[in-house]
């Protein structure tokens, strides 16, 4: 999706997925938030500061905590956008196990309908059956939108060719050192929304020296520059932090716009460097 100058001005701004569902462009990610008190405080702070979208997964072990925090937040469920993900062992066990795994996640979250359900990692030879299960979940009204994570074009081709159903979202590791431009071009052509996880490079952002002068010129932090770069690249992005000040910092990105030259400068930082495993060589 091409960025239109002047667009994306508020935390409530959404992208429209390929099935018409609206998904907030900024979300709050809870990967590695294992401490229940930090999770509770983090989710509630995020909602208090205007985040609408919360991204969890079965494997994070915190779906129940997310569910509790959103119920206690006072924000009506229908005003929030909740994503969770199918873990690999269920995918490997096949179609019925995938349906069962979804039931478990939904129960843990304590919600009837999941806004977005994603296959967490491609598992060789197993993804088509899992994708069929997700299609059924969506047809039955249990998930408003369905998608995948960590997919390269060949993974996407496999499930699209087998089912004719195009994922709404592909959530991938994406940051200045891994800009995934060929994947973005493929997804744009197919109408798949790309969602960036680990946008702040799992704590390595400070190593990107080029960001500081750009941040100083805008009166922003390097993290805010990167998150704004994601938005202007047409991405959905889900930064994580358990610190309220950081949660606020990460959503204070709607009052400025990166110039084209700065977008290009960030695009040029790519090193094809992953901090997470390569989906084509994972062994879990
Ligand atoms: C193993 C989990 C990676 C981020 O979702």
PDB file of C-alpha atoms and ligand atoms in Angstrom:
ATOM      1  CA  UNK A   1       0.000   0.000   0.000  1.00  0.00           C
ATOM      2  CA  UNK A   2       1.483   3.345  -1.052  1.00  0.00           C
ATOM      3  CA  UNK A   3       1.605   5.974   1.699  1.00  0.00           C
ATOM      4  CA  UNK A   4      -0.331   9.133   0.980  1.00  0.00           C
ATOM      5  CA  UNK A   5       1.253  12.291   2.344  1.00  0.00           C
ATOM      6  CA  UNK A   6      -0.660  13.598   5.330  1.00  0.00           C
ATOM      7  CA  UNK A   7      -2.391  10.292   6.056  1.00  0.00           C
ATOM      8  CA  UNK A   8      -1.993   8.231   9.251  1.00  0.00           C
ATOM      9  CA  UNK A   9      -2.565  10.924  11.845  1.00  0.00           C
ATOM     10  CA  UNK A  10      -3.973   9.002  14.793  1.00  0.00           C
ATOM     11  CA  UNK A  11      -3.575   5.839  16.813  1.00  0.00           C
ATOM     12  CA  UNK A  12      -7.027   4.782  15.632  1.00  0.00           C
ATOM     13  CA  UNK A  13      -6.002   4.766  11.951  1.00  0.00           C
ATOM     14  CA  UNK A  14      -6.639   1.404  10.333  1.00  0.00           C
ATOM     15  CA  UNK A  15      -5.670  -0.499   7.250  1.00  0.00           C
ATOM     16  CA  UNK A  16      -8.446  -2.367   5.458  1.00  0.00           C
ATOM     17  CA  UNK A  17      -7.600  -6.056   5.072  1.00  0.00           C
ATOM     18  CA  UNK A  18      -8.396  -8.042   1.925  1.00  0.00           C
ATOM     19  CA  UNK A  19     -11.703  -9.217   3.395  1.00  0.00           C
ATOM     20  CA  UNK A  20     -12.806  -5.720   4.407  1.00  0.00           C
ATOM     21  CA  UNK A  21     -11.884  -6.027   8.105  1.00  0.00           C
ATOM     22  CA  UNK A  22     -10.288  -2.883   9.528  1.00  0.00           C
ATOM     23  CA  UNK A  23      -7.050  -3.455  11.454  1.00  0.00           C
ATOM     24  CA  UNK A  24      -5.275  -0.747  13.488  1.00  0.00           C
ATOM     25  CA  UNK A  25      -1.908   0.184  12.024  1.00  0.00           C
ATOM     26  CA  UNK A  26      -0.265   0.300  15.457  1.00  0.00           C
ATOM     27  CA  UNK A  27      -0.642  -2.517  17.952  1.00  0.00           C
ATOM     28  CA  UNK A  28       0.783  -3.554  21.302  1.00  0.00           C
ATOM     29  CA  UNK A  29       2.822  -6.763  21.163  1.00  0.00           C
ATOM     30  CA  UNK A  30       3.221  -9.005  24.218  1.00  0.00           C
ATOM     31  CA  UNK A  31       5.834 -11.496  23.035  1.00  0.00           C
ATOM     32  CA  UNK A  32       8.202 -12.299  25.952  1.00  0.00           C
ATOM     33  CA  UNK A  33       5.978 -10.546  28.485  1.00  0.00           C
ATOM     34  CA  UNK A  34       5.859 -13.458  30.876  1.00  0.00           C
ATOM     35  CA  UNK A  35       5.557 -11.741  34.249  1.00  0.00           C
ATOM     36  CA  UNK A  36       1.775 -11.597  34.939  1.00  0.00           C
ATOM     37  CA  UNK A  37       1.982  -8.250  36.782  1.00  0.00           C
ATOM     38  CA  UNK A  38       3.987  -6.634  33.971  1.00  0.00           C
ATOM     39  CA  UNK A  39       1.617  -8.081  31.393  1.00  0.00           C
ATOM     40  CA  UNK A  40      -1.439  -6.800  33.234  1.00  0.00           C
ATOM     41  CA  UNK A  41       0.029  -3.333  33.736  1.00  0.00           C
ATOM     42  CA  UNK A  42       1.371  -3.209  30.167  1.00  0.00           C
ATOM     43  CA  UNK A  43      -1.895  -4.179  28.452  1.00  0.00           C
ATOM     44  CA  UNK A  44      -3.908  -1.806  30.650  1.00  0.00           C
ATOM     45  CA  UNK A  45      -1.449   1.053  30.074  1.00  0.00           C
ATOM     46  CA  UNK A  46      -1.511   0.437  26.323  1.00  0.00           C
ATOM     47  CA  UNK A  47      -5.311   0.555  26.234  1.00  0.00           C
ATOM     48  CA  UNK A  48      -5.351   3.631  28.487  1.00  0.00           C
ATOM     49  CA  UNK A  49      -3.021   5.404  26.069  1.00  0.00           C
ATOM     50  CA  UNK A  50      -5.199   4.594  23.078  1.00  0.00           C
ATOM     51  CA  UNK A  51      -3.868   1.320  21.648  1.00  0.00           C
ATOM     52  CA  UNK A  52      -6.732  -0.697  20.173  1.00  0.00           C
ATOM     53  CA  UNK A  53      -4.853  -3.724  18.927  1.00  0.00           C
ATOM     54  CA  UNK A  54      -3.163  -6.336  21.146  1.00  0.00           C
ATOM     55  CA  UNK A  55      -1.019  -9.095  19.647  1.00  0.00           C
ATOM     56  CA  UNK A  56      -0.520 -12.334  21.577  1.00  0.00           C
ATOM     57  CA  UNK A  57       0.025 -16.020  20.720  1.00  0.00           C
ATOM     58  CA  UNK A  58      -0.561 -19.418  22.301  1.00  0.00           C
ATOM     59  CA  UNK A  59       3.189 -19.950  22.687  1.00  0.00           C
ATOM     60  CA  UNK A  60       3.653 -16.680  24.593  1.00  0.00           C
ATOM     61  CA  UNK A  61       1.742 -18.288  27.476  1.00  0.00           C
ATOM     62  CA  UNK A  62      -0.053 -15.043  28.240  1.00  0.00           C
ATOM     63  CA  UNK A  63      -3.402 -15.297  26.430  1.00  0.00           C
ATOM     64  CA  UNK A  64      -5.308 -15.662  29.716  1.00  0.00           C
ATOM     65  CA  UNK A  65      -3.520 -12.657  31.191  1.00  0.00           C
ATOM     66  CA  UNK A  66      -4.291 -10.596  28.085  1.00  0.00           C
ATOM     67  CA  UNK A  67      -7.944 -11.618  28.302  1.00  0.00           C
ATOM     68  CA  UNK A  68      -8.141 -10.661  31.969  1.00  0.00           C
ATOM     69  CA  UNK A  69      -6.434  -7.313  31.411  1.00  0.00           C
ATOM     70  CA  UNK A  70      -8.729  -6.370  28.517  1.00  0.00           C
ATOM     71  CA  UNK A  71     -11.826  -7.331  30.499  1.00  0.00           C
ATOM     72  CA  UNK A  72     -10.641  -5.221  33.433  1.00  0.00           C
ATOM     73  CA  UNK A  73      -9.573  -2.308  31.222  1.00  0.00           C
ATOM     74  CA  UNK A  74     -13.126  -1.032  31.009  1.00  0.00           C
ATOM     75  CA  UNK A  75     -12.886  -0.770  27.217  1.00  0.00           C
ATOM     76  CA  UNK A  76     -15.649  -2.730  25.501  1.00  0.00           C
ATOM     77  CA  UNK A  77     -14.368  -5.854  23.776  1.00  0.00           C
ATOM     78  CA  UNK A  78     -15.812  -4.729  20.438  1.00  0.00           C
ATOM     79  CA  UNK A  79     -13.616  -1.606  20.528  1.00  0.00           C
ATOM     80  CA  UNK A  80     -10.454  -3.734  20.607  1.00  0.00           C
ATOM     81  CA  UNK A  81      -8.664  -5.831  17.987  1.00  0.00           C
ATOM     82  CA  UNK A  82      -7.204  -9.071  19.339  1.00  0.00           C
ATOM     83  CA  UNK A  83      -4.721 -11.242  17.468  1.00  0.00           C
ATOM     84  CA  UNK A  84      -3.507 -14.663  18.525  1.00  0.00           C
ATOM     85  CA  UNK A  85      -1.593 -17.448  16.792  1.00  0.00           C
ATOM     86  CA  UNK A  86      -1.583 -21.182  16.188  1.00  0.00           C
ATOM     87  CA  UNK A  87       1.524 -22.864  17.571  1.00  0.00           C
ATOM     88  CA  UNK A  88       3.654 -25.274  15.552  1.00  0.00           C
ATOM     89  CA  UNK A  89       2.911 -28.519  17.423  1.00  0.00           C
ATOM     90  CA  UNK A  90      -0.802 -28.196  16.654  1.00  0.00           C
ATOM     91  CA  UNK A  91      -0.022 -27.361  13.034  1.00  0.00           C
ATOM     92  CA  UNK A  92       2.103 -30.517  12.790  1.00  0.00           C
ATOM     93  CA  UNK A  93      -0.746 -32.638  14.220  1.00  0.00           C
ATOM     94  CA  UNK A  94      -3.133 -31.600  11.453  1.00  0.00           C
ATOM     95  CA  UNK A  95      -6.516 -30.060  10.756  1.00  0.00           C
ATOM     96  CA  UNK A  96      -8.476 -31.185  13.839  1.00  0.00           C
ATOM     97  CA  UNK A  97      -5.640 -30.276  16.201  1.00  0.00           C
ATOM     98  CA  UNK A  98      -5.606 -26.785  14.688  1.00  0.00           C
ATOM     99  CA  UNK A  99      -9.326 -26.342  15.369  1.00  0.00           C
ATOM    100  CA  UNK A 100      -8.803 -27.587  18.915  1.00  0.00           C
ATOM    101  CA  UNK A 101      -5.859 -25.242  19.468  1.00  0.00           C
ATOM    102  CA  UNK A 102      -7.980 -22.306  18.355  1.00  0.00           C
ATOM    103  CA  UNK A 103     -10.662 -23.332  20.879  1.00  0.00           C
ATOM    104  CA  UNK A 104      -8.055 -23.360  23.646  1.00  0.00           C
ATOM    105  CA  UNK A 105      -6.764 -19.903  22.718  1.00  0.00           C
ATOM    106  CA  UNK A 106     -10.252 -18.466  22.490  1.00  0.00           C
ATOM    107  CA  UNK A 107     -11.108 -19.922  25.903  1.00  0.00           C
ATOM    108  CA  UNK A 108      -7.902 -18.602  27.474  1.00  0.00           C
ATOM    109  CA  UNK A 109      -8.587 -15.148  26.079  1.00  0.00           C
ATOM    110  CA  UNK A 110     -12.207 -15.366  27.187  1.00  0.00           C
ATOM    111  CA  UNK A 111     -13.545 -13.952  23.928  1.00  0.00           C
ATOM    112  CA  UNK A 112     -16.037 -15.350  21.428  1.00  0.00           C
ATOM    113  CA  UNK A 113     -14.490 -14.107  18.237  1.00  0.00           C
ATOM    114  CA  UNK A 114     -10.792 -13.535  17.570  1.00  0.00           C
ATOM    115  CA  UNK A 115     -10.159 -10.556  15.292  1.00  0.00           C
ATOM    116  CA  UNK A 116      -7.118 -12.089  13.631  1.00  0.00           C
ATOM    117  CA  UNK A 117      -5.843 -15.677  13.871  1.00  0.00           C
ATOM    118  CA  UNK A 118      -2.407 -16.412  12.422  1.00  0.00           C
ATOM    119  CA  UNK A 119      -0.333 -19.514  11.680  1.00  0.00           C
ATOM    120  CA  UNK A 120       2.794 -18.765  13.743  1.00  0.00           C
ATOM    121  CA  UNK A 121       5.563 -20.412  11.665  1.00  0.00           C
ATOM    122  CA  UNK A 122       5.445 -22.407   8.443  1.00  0.00           C
ATOM    123  CA  UNK A 123       5.929 -26.125   9.075  1.00  0.00           C
ATOM    124  CA  UNK A 124       7.128 -28.005   6.007  1.00  0.00           C
ATOM    125  CA  UNK A 125       4.365 -30.078   4.438  1.00  0.00           C
ATOM    126  CA  UNK A 126       1.855 -29.141   7.141  1.00  0.00           C
ATOM    127  CA  UNK A 127       0.799 -25.638   6.352  1.00  0.00           C
ATOM    128  CA  UNK A 128      -1.941 -26.362   3.830  1.00  0.00           C
ATOM    129  CA  UNK A 129      -4.014 -28.418   6.302  1.00  0.00           C
ATOM    130  CA  UNK A 130      -3.552 -25.760   8.966  1.00  0.00           C
ATOM    131  CA  UNK A 131      -4.580 -23.076   6.496  1.00  0.00           C
ATOM    132  CA  UNK A 132      -7.723 -25.077   5.644  1.00  0.00           C
ATOM    133  CA  UNK A 133      -8.569 -25.166   9.365  1.00  0.00           C
ATOM    134  CA  UNK A 134      -8.166 -21.397   9.627  1.00  0.00           C
ATOM    135  CA  UNK A 135     -10.368 -20.917   6.564  1.00  0.00           C
ATOM    136  CA  UNK A 136     -13.054 -22.999   8.283  1.00  0.00           C
ATOM    137  CA  UNK A 137     -12.715 -20.967  11.495  1.00  0.00           C
ATOM    138  CA  UNK A 138     -13.244 -17.796   9.535  1.00  0.00           C
ATOM    139  CA  UNK A 139     -16.207 -19.261   7.596  1.00  0.00           C
ATOM    140  CA  UNK A 140     -17.785 -20.321  10.899  1.00  0.00           C
ATOM    141  CA  UNK A 141     -17.417 -16.771  12.212  1.00  0.00           C
ATOM    142  CA  UNK A 142     -14.894 -17.605  14.943  1.00  0.00           C
ATOM    143  CA  UNK A 143     -12.129 -15.436  13.452  1.00  0.00           C
ATOM    144  CA  UNK A 144     -12.821 -12.186  11.618  1.00  0.00           C
ATOM    145  CA  UNK A 145      -9.618 -12.414   9.619  1.00  0.00           C
ATOM    146  CA  UNK A 146      -6.927 -15.052   9.140  1.00  0.00           C
ATOM    147  CA  UNK A 147      -3.320 -14.950   8.119  1.00  0.00           C
ATOM    148  CA  UNK A 148       0.184 -16.234   8.648  1.00  0.00           C
ATOM    149  CA  UNK A 149       3.498 -15.261  10.173  1.00  0.00           C
ATOM    150  CA  UNK A 150       7.071 -15.662   9.030  1.00  0.00           C
ATOM    151  CA  UNK A 151       6.138 -16.532   5.460  1.00  0.00           C
ATOM    152  CA  UNK A 152       8.241 -15.962   2.397  1.00  0.00           C
ATOM    153  CA  UNK A 153       6.571 -15.847  -1.049  1.00  0.00           C
ATOM    154  CA  UNK A 154       7.029 -19.599  -1.615  1.00  0.00           C
ATOM    155  CA  UNK A 155       5.165 -20.439   1.620  1.00  0.00           C
ATOM    156  CA  UNK A 156       2.347 -18.102   0.619  1.00  0.00           C
ATOM    157  CA  UNK A 157       2.198 -19.538  -2.911  1.00  0.00           C
ATOM    158  CA  UNK A 158       1.805 -23.041  -1.489  1.00  0.00           C
ATOM    159  CA  UNK A 159      -1.281 -22.279   0.604  1.00  0.00           C
ATOM    160  CA  UNK A 160      -2.845 -19.918  -1.918  1.00  0.00           C
ATOM    161  CA  UNK A 161      -2.489 -22.438  -4.738  1.00  0.00           C
ATOM    162  CA  UNK A 162      -3.913 -25.255  -2.597  1.00  0.00           C
ATOM    163  CA  UNK A 163      -6.952 -23.341  -1.322  1.00  0.00           C
ATOM    164  CA  UNK A 164      -7.478 -20.236  -3.435  1.00  0.00           C
ATOM    165  CA  UNK A 165      -7.665 -18.221  -0.209  1.00  0.00           C
ATOM    166  CA  UNK A 166      -5.163 -15.395   0.215  1.00  0.00           C
ATOM    167  CA  UNK A 167      -4.038 -14.645   3.783  1.00  0.00           C
ATOM    168  CA  UNK A 168      -5.124 -11.226   5.024  1.00  0.00           C
ATOM    169  CA  UNK A 169      -1.898 -10.662   6.968  1.00  0.00           C
ATOM    170  CA  UNK A 170       1.700 -11.877   6.981  1.00  0.00           C
ATOM    171  CA  UNK A 171       3.424 -10.989  10.255  1.00  0.00           C
ATOM    172  CA  UNK A 172       7.210 -11.037   9.873  1.00  0.00           C
ATOM    173  CA  UNK A 173      10.396  -9.866  11.526  1.00  0.00           C
ATOM    174  CA  UNK A 174      11.019  -6.461   9.967  1.00  0.00           C
ATOM    175  CA  UNK A 175      13.247  -3.571  11.017  1.00  0.00           C
ATOM    176  CA  UNK A 176      15.914  -1.289   9.523  1.00  0.00           C
ATOM    177  CA  UNK A 177      18.431  -4.135   9.167  1.00  0.00           C
ATOM    178  CA  UNK A 178      15.799  -6.472   7.656  1.00  0.00           C
ATOM    179  CA  UNK A 179      13.530  -4.401   5.461  1.00  0.00           C
ATOM    180  CA  UNK A 180      12.169  -7.400   3.505  1.00  0.00           C
ATOM    181  CA  UNK A 181      11.566  -5.337   0.356  1.00  0.00           C
ATOM    182  CA  UNK A 182      11.073  -8.300  -2.056  1.00  0.00           C
ATOM    183  CA  UNK A 183       8.525  -9.808   0.356  1.00  0.00           C
ATOM    184  CA  UNK A 184       6.739  -6.452   0.688  1.00  0.00           C
ATOM    185  CA  UNK A 185       6.495  -6.192  -3.104  1.00  0.00           C
ATOM    186  CA  UNK A 186       5.063  -9.722  -3.339  1.00  0.00           C
ATOM    187  CA  UNK A 187       2.531  -9.094  -0.551  1.00  0.00           C
ATOM    188  CA  UNK A 188       1.456  -5.793  -2.039  1.00  0.00           C
ATOM    189  CA  UNK A 189       0.842  -7.505  -5.386  1.00  0.00           C
ATOM    190  CA  UNK A 190      -1.275 -10.197  -3.667  1.00  0.00           C
ATOM    191  CA  UNK A 191      -3.130  -7.798  -1.366  1.00  0.00           C
ATOM    192  CA  UNK A 192      -1.590  -9.213   1.823  1.00  0.00           C
ATOM    193  CA  UNK A 193      -1.034  -6.759   4.672  1.00  0.00           C
ATOM    194  CA  UNK A 194       2.480  -7.070   6.108  1.00  0.00           C
ATOM    195  CA  UNK A 195       2.809  -6.645   9.874  1.00  0.00           C
ATOM    196  CA  UNK A 196       6.222  -5.949  11.395  1.00  0.00           C
ATOM    197  CA  UNK A 197       7.255  -7.727  14.597  1.00  0.00           C
ATOM    198  CA  UNK A 198      10.452  -6.966  16.509  1.00  0.00           C
ATOM    199  CA  UNK A 199      10.440  -3.525  14.816  1.00  0.00           C
ATOM    200  CA  UNK A 200      12.890  -2.240  17.433  1.00  0.00           C
ATOM    201  CA  UNK A 201      15.353  -5.044  16.745  1.00  0.00           C
ATOM    202  CA  UNK A 202      14.975  -6.916  20.049  1.00  0.00           C
ATOM    203  CA  UNK A 203      17.053  -4.306  21.885  1.00  0.00           C
ATOM    204  CA  UNK A 204      19.666  -3.723  19.169  1.00  0.00           C
ATOM    205  CA  UNK A 205      18.269  -0.428  17.902  1.00  0.00           C
ATOM    206  CA  UNK A 206      21.048   1.518  19.643  1.00  0.00           C
ATOM    207  CA  UNK A 207      23.524  -0.121  17.250  1.00  0.00           C
ATOM    208  CA  UNK A 208      21.993   1.709  14.277  1.00  0.00           C
ATOM    209  CA  UNK A 209      24.083   4.866  14.521  1.00  0.00           C
ATOM    210  CA  UNK A 210      22.483   6.431  11.426  1.00  0.00           C
ATOM    211  CA  UNK A 211      19.172   6.866  13.268  1.00  0.00           C
ATOM    212  CA  UNK A 212      20.333   9.397  15.880  1.00  0.00           C
ATOM    213  CA  UNK A 213      20.895  12.400  13.582  1.00  0.00           C
ATOM    214  CA  UNK A 214      17.587  11.778  11.829  1.00  0.00           C
ATOM    215  CA  UNK A 215      15.796  11.492  15.176  1.00  0.00           C
ATOM    216  CA  UNK A 216      17.426  14.693  16.424  1.00  0.00           C
ATOM    217  CA  UNK A 217      16.214  16.627  13.373  1.00  0.00           C
ATOM    218  CA  UNK A 218      12.599  15.613  14.056  1.00  0.00           C
ATOM    219  CA  UNK A 219      12.866  15.979  17.836  1.00  0.00           C
ATOM    220  CA  UNK A 220      11.934  12.304  18.132  1.00  0.00           C
ATOM    221  CA  UNK A 221      13.657   9.159  19.405  1.00  0.00           C
ATOM    222  CA  UNK A 222      15.237   6.548  17.100  1.00  0.00           C
ATOM    223  CA  UNK A 223      12.413   4.153  18.045  1.00  0.00           C
ATOM    224  CA  UNK A 224       9.782   6.682  16.991  1.00  0.00           C
ATOM    225  CA  UNK A 225      11.591   7.252  13.683  1.00  0.00           C
ATOM    226  CA  UNK A 226      11.607   3.512  12.960  1.00  0.00           C
ATOM    227  CA  UNK A 227       7.935   3.050  13.893  1.00  0.00           C
ATOM    228  CA  UNK A 228       6.956   6.011  11.712  1.00  0.00           C
ATOM    229  CA  UNK A 229       9.045   4.530   8.855  1.00  0.00           C
ATOM    230  CA  UNK A 230       6.987   1.332   9.239  1.00  0.00           C
ATOM    231  CA  UNK A 231       3.700   3.229   9.015  1.00  0.00           C
ATOM    232  CA  UNK A 232       4.803   5.213   5.979  1.00  0.00           C
ATOM    233  CA  UNK A 233       5.923   1.959   4.348  1.00  0.00           C
ATOM    234  CA  UNK A 234       2.318   0.756   4.584  1.00  0.00           C
ATOM    235  CA  UNK A 235       2.978  -1.695   7.414  1.00  0.00           C
ATOM    236  CA  UNK A 236       1.114  -2.620  10.545  1.00  0.00           C
ATOM    237  CA  UNK A 237       3.565  -2.548  13.446  1.00  0.00           C
ATOM    238  CA  UNK A 238       3.447  -4.040  16.957  1.00  0.00           C
ATOM    239  CA  UNK A 239       6.185  -2.704  19.257  1.00  0.00           C
ATOM    240  CA  UNK A 240       6.477  -4.253  22.700  1.00  0.00           C
ATOM    241  CA  UNK A 241       7.375  -2.636  25.998  1.00  0.00           C
ATOM    242  CA  UNK A 242       6.278  -3.131  29.578  1.00  0.00           C
ATOM    243  CA  UNK A 243       7.358   0.371  30.568  1.00  0.00           C
ATOM    244  CA  UNK A 244       4.572   2.925  30.463  1.00  0.00           C
ATOM    245  CA  UNK A 245       6.890   5.704  29.281  1.00  0.00           C
ATOM    246  CA  UNK A 246       7.985   3.530  26.335  1.00  0.00           C
ATOM    247  CA  UNK A 247       4.399   2.506  25.600  1.00  0.00           C
ATOM    248  CA  UNK A 248       3.592   6.220  25.316  1.00  0.00           C
ATOM    249  CA  UNK A 249       6.760   6.924  23.305  1.00  0.00           C
ATOM    250  CA  UNK A 250       5.898   4.156  20.854  1.00  0.00           C
ATOM    251  CA  UNK A 251       2.479   5.624  20.124  1.00  0.00           C
ATOM    252  CA  UNK A 252       3.638   9.245  19.898  1.00  0.00           C
ATOM    253  CA  UNK A 253       4.316   8.886  16.194  1.00  0.00           C
ATOM    254  CA  UNK A 254       1.237  10.458  14.662  1.00  0.00           C
ATOM    255  CA  UNK A 255       2.265  14.111  14.886  1.00  0.00           C
ATOM    256  CA  UNK A 256       5.104  14.130  12.372  1.00  0.00           C
ATOM    257  CA  UNK A 257       5.935  12.824   8.939  1.00  0.00           C
ATOM    258  CA  UNK A 258       9.244  11.528   7.582  1.00  0.00           C
ATOM    259  CA  UNK A 259      10.419  13.226   4.409  1.00  0.00           C
ATOM    260  CA  UNK A 260      11.015  11.026   1.378  1.00  0.00           C
ATOM    261  CA  UNK A 261      14.793  11.430   1.705  1.00  0.00           C
ATOM    262  CA  UNK A 262      14.671  10.125   5.274  1.00  0.00           C
ATOM    263  CA  UNK A 263      12.433   7.216   4.257  1.00  0.00           C
ATOM    264  CA  UNK A 264      15.032   6.373   1.613  1.00  0.00           C
ATOM    265  CA  UNK A 265      17.859   6.702   4.159  1.00  0.00           C
ATOM    266  CA  UNK A 266      16.133   4.170   6.427  1.00  0.00           C
ATOM    267  CA  UNK A 267      15.360   1.851   3.516  1.00  0.00           C
ATOM    268  CA  UNK A 268      19.090   1.893   2.681  1.00  0.00           C
ATOM    269  CA  UNK A 269      20.071   0.474   6.102  1.00  0.00           C
ATOM    270  CA  UNK A 270      19.020  -3.062   5.169  1.00  0.00           C
ATOM    271  CA  UNK A 271      21.588  -5.824   5.878  1.00  0.00           C
ATOM    272  CA  UNK A 272      19.239  -8.813   5.582  1.00  0.00           C
ATOM    273  CA  UNK A 273      20.108  -9.383   9.229  1.00  0.00           C
ATOM    274  CA  UNK A 274      17.711 -11.506  11.302  1.00  0.00           C
ATOM    275  CA  UNK A 275      17.587 -11.612  15.106  1.00  0.00           C
ATOM    276  CA  UNK A 276      14.976 -14.386  14.975  1.00  0.00           C
ATOM    277  CA  UNK A 277      15.302 -17.695  13.127  1.00  0.00           C
ATOM    278  CA  UNK A 278      15.011 -17.960   9.367  1.00  0.00           C
ATOM    279  CA  UNK A 279      11.609 -19.551   8.632  1.00  0.00           C
ATOM    280  CA  UNK A 280      13.193 -21.791   6.005  1.00  0.00           C
ATOM    281  CA  UNK A 281      15.614 -23.398   8.469  1.00  0.00           C
ATOM    282  CA  UNK A 282      13.692 -23.486  11.750  1.00  0.00           C
ATOM    283  CA  UNK A 283      13.804 -26.688  13.743  1.00  0.00           C
ATOM    284  CA  UNK A 284      10.936 -26.078  16.181  1.00  0.00           C
TER     285      UNK A 284
HETATM  286  C1  LIG B   1       8.751 -17.463  18.791  1.00  0.00           C
HETATM  287  C2  LIG B   1       7.891 -16.257  18.688  1.00  0.00           C
HETATM  288  C3  LIG B   1       8.369 -15.215  17.734  1.00  0.00           C
HETATM  289  C4  LIG B   1       7.553 -13.964  17.698  1.00  0.00           C
HETATM  290  O1  LIG B   1       6.189 -14.182  17.552  1.00  0.00           O
END
